[in-house]
C-alpha cells in the first residue's frame, strides 16, 4: 500500500535544510546544502532539486511504496500567494525570486508546491502535527534572532492582502524605544528576541553596576540567552530580572494579540522558551494583567510541541498537507 | 416577483434602532424603541418583536412581494457564536442574555438570525454595501465615544475562539499612559476616540497656557470633537495640534494593524472622521512612517461609505446577507 509523505525545505541565511516528513511529523531522512552567497538562483535551484531527488531515492530504498505529493518551503520574506521570495535582506538573491516557479520546472508532476515564511510554516506545523491539532484560531510566536509570528484564523493562515501578514514582532511595544533590527524604534522584537534579552541584561548590569552578577564577565558579543538562563538557574539577580522584564514586555504584546484575534491559545517557539517557567510565568502573568475582563483566564500560553532541531523542516512540510486538504 | 430585504437592529445603551434595508443598502423604513433601563429582557424582546412586525407590515403596504429572510443585530458585547449579549456594561440586562434564541421564538420561520457587536456589523456593512465591496482582507475602525474595530480576513469576520475578537481599541498605544474607559492604561481608545481628542485638547491648553485658543472658553464637559474641528477650520493652533497628535497616535496603531493583518485597506467610521483631511492626512503620514518597507504605500486609509445616520442599522442588516451567503 502506498504511503504519502511530504517534503519540507527550510531556506536560511547560510544553510538550506531538506527533509522528508511522515504524516505524523517525524523526519524520515534529511540533508543540508549551503544557501549560497553567489546570488546565482538558477544554480541554487539545480542544487536544491538534486538534493531533493537524492533524498527521495534514499528513502525509497527503505520503503518503495512511498509517494511524494508535494514540497513545502519556508523562507525569509516568502510570499505564499506569488510563490516568490521578495527582497530578503539575509539572502544573496536580489529582488523578487520566483522560487516556486523555478523549482516546479524540476518537479512538474508534484501535486502541491507552496512557499511561506518560516514563522507561518511553524504555525502550520503546530496545527498539522503539534499542540494546535484541532484548533481553528491560534497564534504562534517564534523567538530567536528575531521575533516571527504566524496567525491562524478560522483554520487558515492569515496571509493578508499581499501574502505578508503576521509581522507582529514589528509592532510597537515602547514608542521611541530600542532600535529594532529593521531600523525602527520600540518594536517587540527589540525586547523579546534572544538578542533583546541580552540587551536587557546589559541595561540592568549598567543600571545596578552589578559587578557581582554572573553575567558581568561576558562581553556583549559573548553573552547569549542560554547563558542568561543558566545564570537565572544559579539565582543570579540580574538574570532573573531579565526574564521578569522580558516576560512583562512579551505579556504586553501578547495581550494586544488577544485583543486583536482572541485566539484559543498562543504558542511560543525558539531558544528562549527552553527556559520554561522563567519565561512563561511572567509572560502569562503580565498578559493577564493587560487583558479586558472578557478575555481573562481563557488563553493559555503554551510551548510549541515541534522538536527544536527539525521544526523548520517539519513546519515547511505541513504546507503540503494544507495544500492537499484544500 | 418577490424581492428579499434584510432587517437590521442596532441595540444601543438608550435606544434600539430597527430598519428594513434593501440589497443595495438603502433603508426603506425604520423605527426606534427605547432600550429599557428596567432590565426585563422578556418584556424588551416582546416590544422589539412587535416593532419589527409592524415595520414588516408597513413596508409590505409599499410592496406586497417583499420577503424577509432574516434579522441581523448589532449590540455591545454581542457574541456571534452564541447569539448572546454578555455582560454589556451599558445595558440594563444582567449577565448573559440569550438574545437570538429569545427573538427567534417570535420569528421561528426566519432563515437567518445573527448577532455581533456594532463595529463588526459596520465592517460587514462596508463589505456588503459600502467601500469594501470585493475586498477579502480589510479592517474597519469606528471612532466615537469609544474605538471599535472589525477585522475581515479571507472574506470573513474574525470572531476568534470565543466570538470577541477585534477589540483593537483596547490595545496598548502608550505603556502606562492615559486611563481608558475600561480602566486600563494607555489604550488606543483613550487617545483616538472623540473624548480622547478632547483630552488631548485639554492637555495642550494646559501645556501652552493657551488663553487665546478658541477652545479656551469651553469646559471639559462642554467641549466635543466637532468644536475642535470647527476651531481647526478657523486656524486655531491648539485644535490643529489636536488633529496632528490624534493622527500620530492613530497612525501608530494602524501601523500595528498592518503588521498583524496586511489588509487591502483600512476604513475609518464615526464622528471624528467628518474632519476629513484634518484627521486622515496626519494618520496616513504617521502610519507610513511606522511601516516596514514591504507594506509602505500599499494600504489606503479610507472614509467609510456607510451613511452616518443609518450605518448601525445597515451594518446589522449585512449580517443577514452574510448568513444567507454561507
Short mmCIF file of C-alpha atoms in Angstrom, two decimals, chain B residues 119 122-123 126 131-132 138-144 147-150 168 188 192-193 197 243 246-251 253-255 257 265-285 287 299-308 311:
data_model
loop_
_atom_site.label_atom_id
_atom_site.label_comp_id
_atom_site.label_asym_id
_atom_site.label_seq_id
_atom_site.Cartn_x
_atom_site.Cartn_y
_atom_site.Cartn_z
CA UNK B 119 -18.01 47.51 14.96
CA UNK B 122 -20.10 48.10 10.49
CA UNK B 123 -17.28 46.12 8.86
CA UNK B 126 -18.83 48.15 4.43
CA UNK B 131 -16.48 50.87 0.01
CA UNK B 132 -15.09 47.39 0.72
CA UNK B 138 -9.63 44.84 5.34
CA UNK B 139 -10.11 46.50 8.73
CA UNK B 140 -12.80 48.88 9.95
CA UNK B 141 -12.17 51.26 12.85
CA UNK B 142 -15.16 53.05 14.36
CA UNK B 143 -14.20 56.23 16.17
CA UNK B 144 -16.81 57.57 18.57
CA UNK B 147 -12.91 52.95 19.41
CA UNK B 148 -14.26 49.74 17.93
CA UNK B 149 -12.81 47.56 15.21
CA UNK B 150 -13.96 44.85 12.84
CA UNK B 168 -8.14 46.81 18.80
CA UNK B 188 -5.63 53.43 21.74
CA UNK B 192 -8.16 58.30 19.35
CA UNK B 193 -11.84 58.34 20.38
CA UNK B 197 -9.42 64.23 21.28
CA UNK B 243 -5.60 66.63 14.95
CA UNK B 246 -4.52 62.26 17.18
CA UNK B 247 -3.30 61.35 13.70
CA UNK B 248 0.13 60.47 15.05
CA UNK B 249 -1.40 58.15 17.66
CA UNK B 250 -3.92 56.60 15.31
CA UNK B 251 -1.24 56.19 12.65
CA UNK B 253 -1.99 51.99 15.96
CA UNK B 254 -2.89 51.42 12.33
CA UNK B 255 0.73 50.55 11.51
CA UNK B 257 -2.77 46.66 12.44
CA UNK B 265 -7.40 48.96 3.10
CA UNK B 266 -8.35 50.44 6.47
CA UNK B 267 -11.71 52.17 6.77
CA UNK B 268 -12.50 54.82 9.37
CA UNK B 269 -16.04 55.50 10.51
CA UNK B 270 -17.56 57.86 13.05
CA UNK B 271 -17.81 61.48 14.20
CA UNK B 272 -14.13 62.46 14.17
CA UNK B 273 -13.78 61.30 10.53
CA UNK B 274 -16.07 64.17 9.45
CA UNK B 275 -12.96 66.36 9.84
CA UNK B 276 -11.64 64.83 6.60
CA UNK B 277 -8.03 65.67 5.79
CA UNK B 278 -7.51 67.15 9.25
CA UNK B 279 -7.56 63.61 10.61
CA UNK B 280 -6.85 61.40 7.57
CA UNK B 281 -3.70 63.22 6.49
CA UNK B 282 -1.66 63.01 9.72
CA UNK B 283 -2.95 59.48 10.32
CA UNK B 284 -1.73 58.31 6.92
CA UNK B 285 1.57 60.15 7.26
CA UNK B 287 1.15 55.16 9.71
CA UNK B 299 -2.59 50.38 2.39
CA UNK B 300 -5.04 53.28 1.85
CA UNK B 301 -6.92 54.74 4.82
CA UNK B 302 -10.44 55.40 3.54
CA UNK B 303 -13.58 57.04 4.93
CA UNK B 304 -16.46 54.62 5.37
CA UNK B 305 -19.09 54.83 2.64
CA UNK B 306 -21.88 53.93 5.08
CA UNK B 307 -24.24 56.85 5.72
CA UNK B 308 -23.63 58.12 9.26
CA UNK B 311 -24.85 52.91 9.41
#
